[in-house]
Amino acid sequence: MKDFEYIQPDSIATATELLAEGDAAWSNVSRRAIAGGQDLFGELKTGIVEVDSLVDLKATGADNTIAVDPSGNLRIGALVKLTDVAELAERGPVASLLAAAALSVASPQIRSQATLGGNLCQRPRCLYYRRPEAICLKKGGDECFAYGGHNKYNAILGGGPSFIVHPSDLAPALVALDAKVTIAGAGGATRELPLADLYTLPSEGDVTRETVLTPSEVLTQVETQLPLVDRMAGTWRSSWQKFRERDGFDFALSAVAMCLRVADRRIVDARVVLGGVAPRPWRSAEAEAALIGQELATHGSAEFDALAVAAGEAALTGAEPLDHNGYKIPLTKGLVRRALQELSR
Amino acid sequence: MGNLNLKINGDHHPVDAPDHWTLLEVLRYRLDLTGSKQGCDKGDCGACTVLVDGKPELACLLLAGASEGREITTIEGLMPAHRAAGGTGADPVQDAFDRAGALQCGFCQPGMMLSTRALLNEEERPSRERIREALSGNLCRCTGYTQIIQAVELAIHETCGEPVEHPAWAPDQAPWGDAVSTVPGRKGTGSSDTTQGEQA
């Protein structure tokens, strides 16, 4: 790694001030925040990112706790390690979905260093983005090399002009749990956003970024807000399905986070969010509409089959595969089916 | 004197190192603790695994400056910790890896053994599935992993004082010879409780 200065600020306010002092151009800031660093070190060591100094958020003493409210929703500090999310006791649909998603991330070593906030703010895994010699759209160039190149791991939904996929597993799970995030910025400013609104598509603005965070902003907290206690009937169930080339220690080729609210075997509310297939966590209103109002039939029945096919088709509405990633369409439909199968038990 | 003060294997090590050095670089190139291997140096292979406050972490993806104030255990510290706790010989995990032939080139072995130690500190009798998951961040390009899993299970059985299952390929042999290490509070499970070739 190129040499840099390592700064340990004593508060988030100091950290965001330090970050604001850095260069404002996102792709070329000389000062970056570091939390677990598991993604950032990869960028620094390959040389696709260079910094003059790193500002360690872990030193700030900011929130690294998990709080469970009586309904079962969770408030998690952005500095919580993925190991601790993965070890959440399987109490209810929120904790079990998050624990399953966290456990599917990388390896035990990386989970004990990686933080929730860092997982949500990961940079793309695209082969071209990660190669220092490929000055692609994401790095300020003028071409997405994946589009006409090797695109087995790239987007089938929401792509263009860049075709990266967002690599986070926690992001689709948390979007399915109606999570909101708290963001701290320079000058003590804080703002809250639905997690879904943290992410942007390449076509929506600055193609070199995946989130709306400014260089001086950091995530501080995530809070799930699944309507667990309201007057609506039924109970929530959740399922996490992730498919990867190796069974351990790999990114998702496709993933499905599904939450269903079921009353008398009828689906009264639904969240379907796809990972690994789009530049952002891909919430599928079409799949949710295909599920809501239907009977959650027993797996093996013709009714279950029809529901799984309809939901899978709906989830892939608008999918446009590139040359090498057409497999993601049947794969994702299969994961939707697996999620429904788990939830129909 | 040094700009860093690291606590490694129970000892305080004042050390001078540039800000951008990882813990792995400080271990290997300042402190000569070369048991932690520099493999891929980017978080893929697990050869640099150390225990930080008891959890397995990658020393190549951890700044030395960020490891101040934390308890670091490297492979060099396993046997001393085992003996300080009243055991004899090497850590039962090291002993089992040795006797089960869980290595060929040995490059992955320190990381493998530290991941195993972290697992066994949390769970006394992890399932094979748990063992495989716990070792999923440690790559071995020689063994095909079979003897590694067998070594972990050997260490579990011997630590718990249970009879050891014979491997399918050696049904008639005493499995992998007798345990050389003993665990405090338990008799060795081999035919002899005497330790061999030990000097305290």
XYZ file of C-alpha atoms in Angstrom:
545
model
C 0.000 0.000 0.000
C 1.054 3.566 -0.604
C 1.850 5.215 2.699
C -0.819 7.210 4.479
C -1.498 8.828 7.796
C -3.721 6.916 10.211
C -6.036 9.125 12.271
C -8.070 7.982 15.256
C -10.624 10.728 16.007
C -12.376 10.651 19.359
C -15.863 11.376 18.057
C -18.023 11.073 14.953
C -18.192 14.888 14.839
C -14.404 15.109 14.624
C -14.352 12.314 12.068
C -16.825 14.030 9.764
C -14.939 17.349 10.092
C -11.735 15.584 9.096
C -13.474 13.949 6.157
C -14.946 17.267 5.024
C -11.426 18.662 4.850
C -10.525 16.039 2.252
C -10.919 16.565 -1.426
C -14.606 16.789 -2.338
C -14.325 14.820 -5.590
C -15.702 11.430 -4.622
C -13.476 9.327 -6.832
C -10.322 11.065 -5.738
C -10.684 12.006 -2.089
C -7.380 11.994 -0.337
C -8.988 11.244 3.018
C -11.318 8.334 3.604
C -13.242 6.857 6.489
C -12.322 3.344 7.536
C -14.343 1.035 9.770
C -13.611 -2.689 9.368
C -11.611 -1.917 6.236
C -12.265 -5.314 4.676
C -13.332 -3.805 1.350
C -11.191 -0.663 1.498
C -7.900 -2.535 1.987
C -8.608 -4.459 -1.199
C -8.958 -1.175 -3.066
C -5.872 0.335 -1.426
C -3.715 -2.728 -2.033
C -4.642 -3.013 -5.705
C -4.092 0.731 -6.068
C -7.531 1.588 -7.430
C -7.918 3.940 -4.463
C -5.131 6.054 -3.016
C -5.433 8.092 0.158
C -3.297 10.509 2.080
C -4.983 9.639 5.346
C -7.517 7.238 6.822
C -9.969 8.312 9.516
C -10.828 5.343 11.724
C -14.481 5.422 12.770
C -13.892 2.576 15.242
C -11.872 4.986 17.368
C -14.834 7.341 17.812
C -16.637 5.199 20.341
C -19.766 5.511 18.192
C -22.641 3.083 18.528
C -21.596 -0.540 18.225
C -24.546 -2.087 20.004
C -27.628 -4.021 18.955
C -30.936 -3.132 20.624
C -34.109 -5.177 20.205
C -37.430 -3.443 20.716
C -40.302 -5.432 22.237
C -41.877 -6.061 18.827
C -38.672 -7.627 17.501
C -37.375 -4.783 15.338
C -33.674 -4.010 15.740
C -31.550 -0.900 16.081
C -27.974 -1.681 15.120
C -24.970 0.598 15.328
C -23.109 0.929 12.051
C -19.904 -0.234 13.745
C -21.391 -3.561 14.855
C -19.340 -6.445 13.490
C -21.021 -8.904 11.146
C -20.070 -11.719 13.526
C -22.364 -10.154 16.101
C -25.205 -9.790 13.589
C -24.703 -13.413 12.517
C -24.920 -14.523 16.141
C -28.274 -12.840 16.776
C -30.523 -15.352 18.448
C -33.140 -16.490 15.984
C -35.982 -14.639 17.608
C -38.580 -13.687 15.087
C -38.498 -12.805 11.407
C -36.244 -9.745 11.684
C -33.357 -11.209 13.676
C -33.417 -14.512 11.814
C -33.297 -12.838 8.379
C -30.415 -10.577 9.377
C -28.498 -13.369 11.082
C -28.829 -15.594 7.999
C -27.734 -12.819 5.659
C -24.770 -11.888 7.864
C -23.675 -15.504 8.239
C -23.589 -15.838 4.462
C -21.027 -13.034 4.147
C -17.393 -13.972 3.405
C -15.447 -15.924 6.035
C -15.382 -16.001 9.858
C -12.235 -13.856 9.865
C -13.759 -11.192 7.644
C -17.030 -11.239 9.597
C -15.143 -10.547 12.827
C -13.580 -7.442 11.286
C -16.236 -6.193 8.867
C -18.889 -3.784 10.125
C -22.537 -3.433 9.199
C -22.003 0.111 7.904
C -19.065 -0.993 5.797
C -21.033 -3.885 4.348
C -23.768 -1.489 3.257
C -21.220 0.867 1.666
C -19.139 -1.723 -0.215
C -17.805 -0.841 -3.621
C -18.528 -3.028 -6.673
C -16.836 -6.361 -7.225
C -16.902 -5.960 -11.011
C -13.722 -7.471 -12.470
C -13.030 -4.298 -14.405
C -13.580 -1.973 -11.461
C -11.108 -4.001 -9.416
C -8.384 -3.900 -12.084
C -6.229 -0.774 -11.754
C -5.418 -0.711 -15.473
C -9.103 -0.650 -16.495
C -10.240 2.963 -16.263
C -13.928 2.120 -16.463
C -16.988 4.322 -15.943
C -16.867 3.639 -12.212
C -13.341 5.021 -12.036
C -13.994 8.122 -14.104
C -13.467 6.568 -17.532
C -15.995 6.691 -20.335
C -16.850 3.034 -20.919
C -18.383 0.164 -18.961
C -16.066 -2.634 -20.103
C -18.396 -5.267 -18.686
C -21.113 -4.350 -21.154
C -19.251 -5.789 -24.117
C -16.745 -7.835 -22.120
C -16.838 -10.451 -19.405
C -20.175 -9.877 -17.697
C -21.023 -13.178 -15.997
C -21.218 -11.410 -12.618
C -22.927 -8.226 -13.772
C -26.397 -6.750 -13.634
C -29.538 -8.074 -15.326
C -31.771 -5.404 -13.785
C -31.309 -1.638 -13.529
C -28.036 -1.619 -15.469
C -26.759 1.113 -17.743
C -24.597 2.969 -18.328
C -22.688 0.960 -15.687
C -23.608 -2.690 -15.134
C -22.168 -3.344 -11.682
C -24.148 -5.257 -9.100
C -24.254 -4.113 -5.498
C -22.323 -6.747 -3.546
C -23.936 -6.361 -0.105
C -25.945 -9.218 1.429
C -27.163 -7.151 4.372
C -28.562 -4.437 2.111
C -31.326 -6.517 0.442
C -32.161 -8.115 3.791
C -32.439 -4.731 5.495
C -34.435 -3.178 2.648
C -36.863 -6.097 3.031
C -37.145 -5.134 6.704
C -38.085 -1.515 5.867
C -34.845 -0.324 7.443
C -33.907 3.326 7.795
C -30.384 4.606 8.239
C -29.008 7.487 10.260
C -26.270 9.483 8.583
C -23.884 11.895 10.300
C -22.293 14.729 8.329
C -19.951 17.612 8.931
C -20.983 20.291 11.410
C -22.967 17.858 13.546
C -25.663 17.442 10.888
C -27.618 14.213 10.909
C -30.251 12.927 8.547
C -32.361 9.817 8.250
C -33.237 7.983 5.073
C -35.024 4.808 4.174
C -32.151 2.444 3.398
C -33.681 1.891 -0.040
C -33.127 5.595 -0.767
C -29.457 5.439 0.229
C -28.705 3.655 -3.017
C -28.756 5.108 -6.513
C -28.783 3.592 -9.980
C -25.933 4.452 -12.368
C -28.476 6.206 -14.593
C -29.727 8.417 -11.755
C -26.730 10.607 -11.090
C -23.021 10.253 -10.482
C -22.088 6.955 -12.100
C -18.962 6.652 -9.946
C -20.996 6.207 -6.750
C -23.546 3.738 -5.441
C -24.985 5.818 -2.604
C -26.148 9.369 -1.953
C -23.566 9.809 0.813
C -21.307 12.821 0.437
C -17.587 12.332 1.151
C -17.942 13.754 4.661
C -20.976 11.646 5.603
C -20.922 8.340 7.449
C -23.609 5.852 8.444
C -24.079 5.668 12.182
C -27.145 3.509 12.742
C -29.594 1.181 11.039
C -33.089 0.541 12.323
C -35.534 -2.038 10.962
C -39.149 -0.935 10.792
C -41.089 -3.956 9.618
C -44.704 -3.368 10.809
C -44.642 -6.157 13.371
C -47.300 -4.657 15.622
C -50.215 -2.951 13.965
C -53.852 -3.816 13.531
C -53.280 -5.847 10.423
C -53.842 -9.558 10.930
C -51.251 -12.267 10.461
C -47.647 -12.917 11.388
C -44.420 -12.234 9.505
C -42.037 -14.921 8.301
C -38.741 -14.316 6.533
C -36.335 -16.193 4.333
C -32.791 -15.491 3.066
C -31.610 -17.288 -0.057
C -28.142 -16.698 -1.446
C -26.545 -18.577 -4.308
C -22.799 -18.477 -4.890
C -20.324 -20.451 -6.921
C -18.673 -21.901 -3.823
C -20.675 -22.822 -0.774
C -18.427 -20.768 1.495
C -16.734 -17.415 1.267
C -18.164 -15.978 -1.933
C -20.312 -13.135 -3.176
C -23.874 -13.726 -4.335
C -24.571 -14.568 -7.948
C -28.119 -13.888 -6.895
C -29.895 -13.542 -3.563
C -33.467 -13.155 -2.376
C -34.671 -11.612 0.878
C -38.352 -12.345 1.345
C -40.732 -11.376 4.148
C -44.335 -12.521 4.050
C -47.155 -11.653 6.391
C -49.507 -14.606 6.488
C -52.989 -14.794 8.012
C -54.883 -18.086 7.750
C -52.421 -19.170 5.045
C -53.230 -16.095 2.996
C -50.417 -13.674 2.151
C -51.543 -10.234 3.322
C -48.249 -8.334 2.931
C -44.926 -9.034 1.286
C -41.374 -7.764 0.748
C -39.249 -9.219 -2.014
C -35.764 -7.770 -2.465
C -33.128 -9.190 -4.808
C -29.367 -9.008 -4.307
C -26.525 -9.674 -6.723
C -28.529 -8.833 -9.845
C -28.737 -5.027 -9.949
C -26.596 -1.967 -9.138
C -28.645 -1.520 -5.967
C -30.746 -3.775 -3.734
C -33.665 -4.503 -6.072
C -37.036 -4.360 -4.405
C -39.584 -5.991 -6.692
C -43.007 -4.396 -6.378
C -44.132 -6.780 -9.133
C -43.224 -9.881 -7.139
C -44.861 -8.448 -4.028
C -48.050 -7.741 -5.984
C -48.021 -11.286 -7.356
C -47.881 -12.661 -3.810
C -50.237 -10.408 -1.865
C -53.754 -11.814 -1.664
C -52.685 -15.315 -2.676
C -52.943 -18.439 -0.594
C -49.557 -19.714 0.616
C -50.190 -23.285 -0.511
C -48.222 -26.266 0.749
C -45.074 -27.037 -1.159
C -45.665 -29.825 -3.652
C -49.181 -28.769 -4.566
C -50.178 -27.416 -7.965
C -51.220 -24.168 -6.267
C -47.762 -23.723 -4.760
C -46.199 -24.353 -8.115
C -48.377 -21.750 -9.802
C -47.589 -19.181 -7.093
C -43.839 -19.823 -7.293
C -43.855 -19.471 -11.076
C -45.921 -16.280 -10.947
C -43.762 -14.701 -8.237
C -40.545 -15.688 -10.008
C -41.724 -14.299 -13.339
C -42.860 -11.109 -11.656
C -39.552 -10.663 -9.783
C -37.644 -10.690 -13.066
C -39.903 -8.137 -14.761
C -37.767 -5.999 -17.037
C -34.658 -8.178 -16.741
C -32.233 -7.709 -19.633
C -29.321 -10.109 -19.444
C -25.965 -9.355 -21.032
C -23.966 -11.933 -23.030
C -22.819 -14.083 -20.094
C -25.329 -13.607 -17.299
C -28.589 -14.956 -18.679
C -28.288 -17.774 -16.125
C -29.241 -15.269 -13.432
C -32.847 -15.274 -14.633
C -33.679 -18.948 -13.964
C -31.356 -18.864 -10.939
C -33.228 -15.972 -9.352
C -36.588 -17.556 -10.117
C -35.322 -20.681 -8.383
C -34.311 -18.670 -5.317
C -37.763 -17.028 -5.175
C -39.217 -20.551 -5.248
C -36.863 -21.724 -2.480
C -37.821 -18.760 -0.312
C -41.518 -19.503 -0.795
C -40.886 -23.159 -0.076
C -39.191 -22.305 3.211
C -41.968 -19.915 4.179
C -44.780 -22.319 3.279
C -43.707 -24.827 5.903
C 10.339 2.926 22.699
C 8.019 2.851 19.748
C 5.042 4.618 18.292
C 2.962 1.490 18.829
C 2.467 -0.726 21.825
C 1.075 -4.102 20.879
C 0.071 -6.911 23.195
C 1.005 -10.138 21.488
C 0.864 -13.579 23.063
C 0.637 -11.949 26.484
C 3.727 -9.771 26.037
C 3.886 -6.031 25.461
C 5.846 -5.113 22.354
C 6.750 -1.472 21.812
C 7.445 -1.163 18.116
C 8.117 1.521 15.525
C 6.226 1.139 12.275
C 4.770 3.435 9.615
C 1.057 4.238 9.908
C 0.127 2.259 6.804
C 1.677 -1.017 7.938
C -0.645 -3.879 8.648
C -0.424 -5.998 11.763
C 0.941 -8.783 9.546
C 3.817 -6.623 8.363
C 4.683 -5.620 11.929
C 4.523 -9.241 13.119
C 6.757 -10.514 10.344
C 9.129 -7.650 9.617
C 9.493 -5.922 12.968
C 8.974 -8.688 15.504
C 10.174 -11.754 13.566
C 6.937 -13.579 14.368
C 6.953 -15.237 10.975
C 4.490 -17.990 11.874
C 1.752 -15.733 10.476
C 2.102 -16.222 6.740
C 1.849 -13.618 4.031
C -0.081 -15.457 1.335
C -2.388 -13.450 -0.874
C -2.089 -10.367 1.369
C -5.636 -9.346 0.416
C -8.010 -11.363 2.548
C -8.587 -14.409 0.357
C -6.367 -17.150 1.766
C -6.481 -16.923 5.578
C -2.784 -17.780 6.008
C -2.298 -14.653 8.152
C -5.146 -15.491 10.559
C -4.459 -14.379 14.138
C -6.748 -14.194 17.142
C -7.711 -10.684 18.194
C -9.537 -10.630 21.514
C -10.223 -14.309 20.843
C -11.789 -13.881 17.408
C -10.052 -14.970 14.214
C -9.043 -11.951 12.150
C -6.869 -11.392 9.102
C -3.633 -9.657 10.048
C -3.210 -8.535 6.419
C -6.471 -6.532 6.578
C -5.862 -4.910 9.944
C -3.701 -1.883 10.532
C -1.123 -2.364 13.248
C -2.301 0.921 14.725
C -5.836 -0.411 14.981
C -4.674 -3.425 16.976
C -3.311 -1.458 19.895
C -5.079 -2.251 23.150
C -6.254 -5.624 21.911
C -5.069 -9.112 22.826
C -3.341 -10.653 19.840
C -2.546 -14.362 19.686
C -0.328 -15.705 16.917
C 0.616 -19.304 16.241
C 3.754 -18.747 18.340
C 1.500 -18.129 21.335
C -0.625 -21.273 21.223
C 1.732 -23.654 22.968
C 2.827 -21.206 25.695
C -0.843 -20.428 26.420
C -1.657 -24.132 26.590
C 1.195 -24.735 29.028
C 0.405 -21.670 31.096
C -3.059 -23.171 31.552
C -1.455 -26.322 32.969
C -1.284 -28.482 29.862
C 1.726 -30.323 28.606
C 3.052 -30.670 25.104
C 1.711 -28.470 22.381
C -1.855 -27.216 22.090
C -4.028 -30.287 21.378
C -4.964 -28.699 18.054
C -1.306 -28.510 17.030
C -0.723 -32.048 18.259
C -3.712 -33.372 16.312
C -2.729 -31.559 13.107
C 0.718 -33.094 13.416
C -0.460 -36.660 13.954
C -3.337 -36.581 11.478
C -1.042 -35.434 8.702
C -3.178 -32.361 8.193
C -0.557 -30.587 6.145
C 1.712 -30.969 3.204
C 3.523 -27.724 2.539
C 2.358 -26.285 5.848
C 1.788 -22.742 4.648
C -1.901 -22.665 5.581
C -1.409 -24.564 8.809
C -0.889 -21.720 11.327
C -4.067 -20.018 10.136
C -5.973 -23.293 10.066
C -4.939 -24.060 13.640
C -5.823 -20.601 14.929
C -9.265 -20.736 13.283
C -9.703 -24.141 14.902
C -8.576 -22.824 18.289
C -11.098 -19.960 18.045
C -13.866 -22.437 17.226
C -12.986 -24.814 20.069
C -12.800 -21.936 22.527
C -16.424 -21.175 21.694
C -17.811 -24.673 21.274
C -16.666 -27.882 22.905
C -18.154 -30.251 20.316
C -18.854 -28.460 17.050
C -20.476 -30.483 14.293
C -18.603 -31.270 11.098
C -20.716 -28.640 9.373
C -19.633 -26.049 11.948
C -16.000 -27.080 11.536
C -16.208 -26.667 7.784
C -17.863 -23.265 8.183
C -15.270 -22.141 10.758
C -12.425 -23.112 8.390
C -14.061 -21.721 5.255
C -11.776 -18.673 5.329
C -8.597 -20.761 5.298
C -7.510 -22.106 1.937
C -5.332 -25.212 1.569
C -4.061 -26.108 -1.890
C -2.410 -29.404 -0.854
C -4.497 -31.654 1.342
C -8.005 -31.484 -0.077
C -9.081 -30.677 3.522
C -9.954 -34.268 4.516
C -7.117 -34.698 7.007
C -7.650 -31.164 8.279
C -11.244 -31.930 9.249
C -10.056 -35.232 10.736
C -7.414 -33.397 12.755
C -9.997 -30.996 14.192
C -12.247 -33.907 15.125
C -9.266 -35.732 16.648
C -8.509 -32.666 18.770
C -12.143 -32.439 19.839
C -12.365 -36.105 20.842
C -9.065 -36.049 22.718
C -9.831 -32.783 24.476
C -13.189 -34.160 25.578
C -11.560 -37.442 26.644
C -13.650 -39.440 24.211
C -12.682 -42.487 22.170
C -11.401 -41.505 18.762
C -13.006 -42.913 15.633
C -10.625 -44.679 13.350
C -10.360 -43.200 9.887
C -11.857 -45.391 7.178
C -8.480 -45.804 5.513
C -6.791 -47.135 8.640
C -9.382 -49.212 10.530
C -6.807 -51.322 12.377
C -4.282 -48.708 13.420
C -4.300 -46.798 16.631
C -5.490 -43.525 15.213
C -2.537 -41.374 14.334
C -0.463 -42.553 17.288
C -0.919 -41.367 20.841
C -1.600 -37.851 22.005
C 1.542 -36.068 23.061
C -0.218 -33.131 24.645
C -2.450 -33.299 27.677
C -5.189 -30.950 28.658
C -5.448 -29.629 32.217
C -7.914 -31.702 34.220
C -7.960 -34.559 31.750
C -5.834 -37.614 31.277
C -4.320 -38.074 27.877
C -6.389 -40.365 25.698
C -3.414 -42.198 24.274
C -1.985 -45.399 25.758
C 0.538 -43.417 27.763
C 0.068 -40.358 29.936
C 3.722 -39.534 29.893
C 4.729 -36.730 27.690
C 7.377 -37.454 25.191
C 10.455 -35.376 24.686
C 9.171 -32.506 26.781
C 11.264 -29.909 28.423
C 9.294 -27.481 30.455
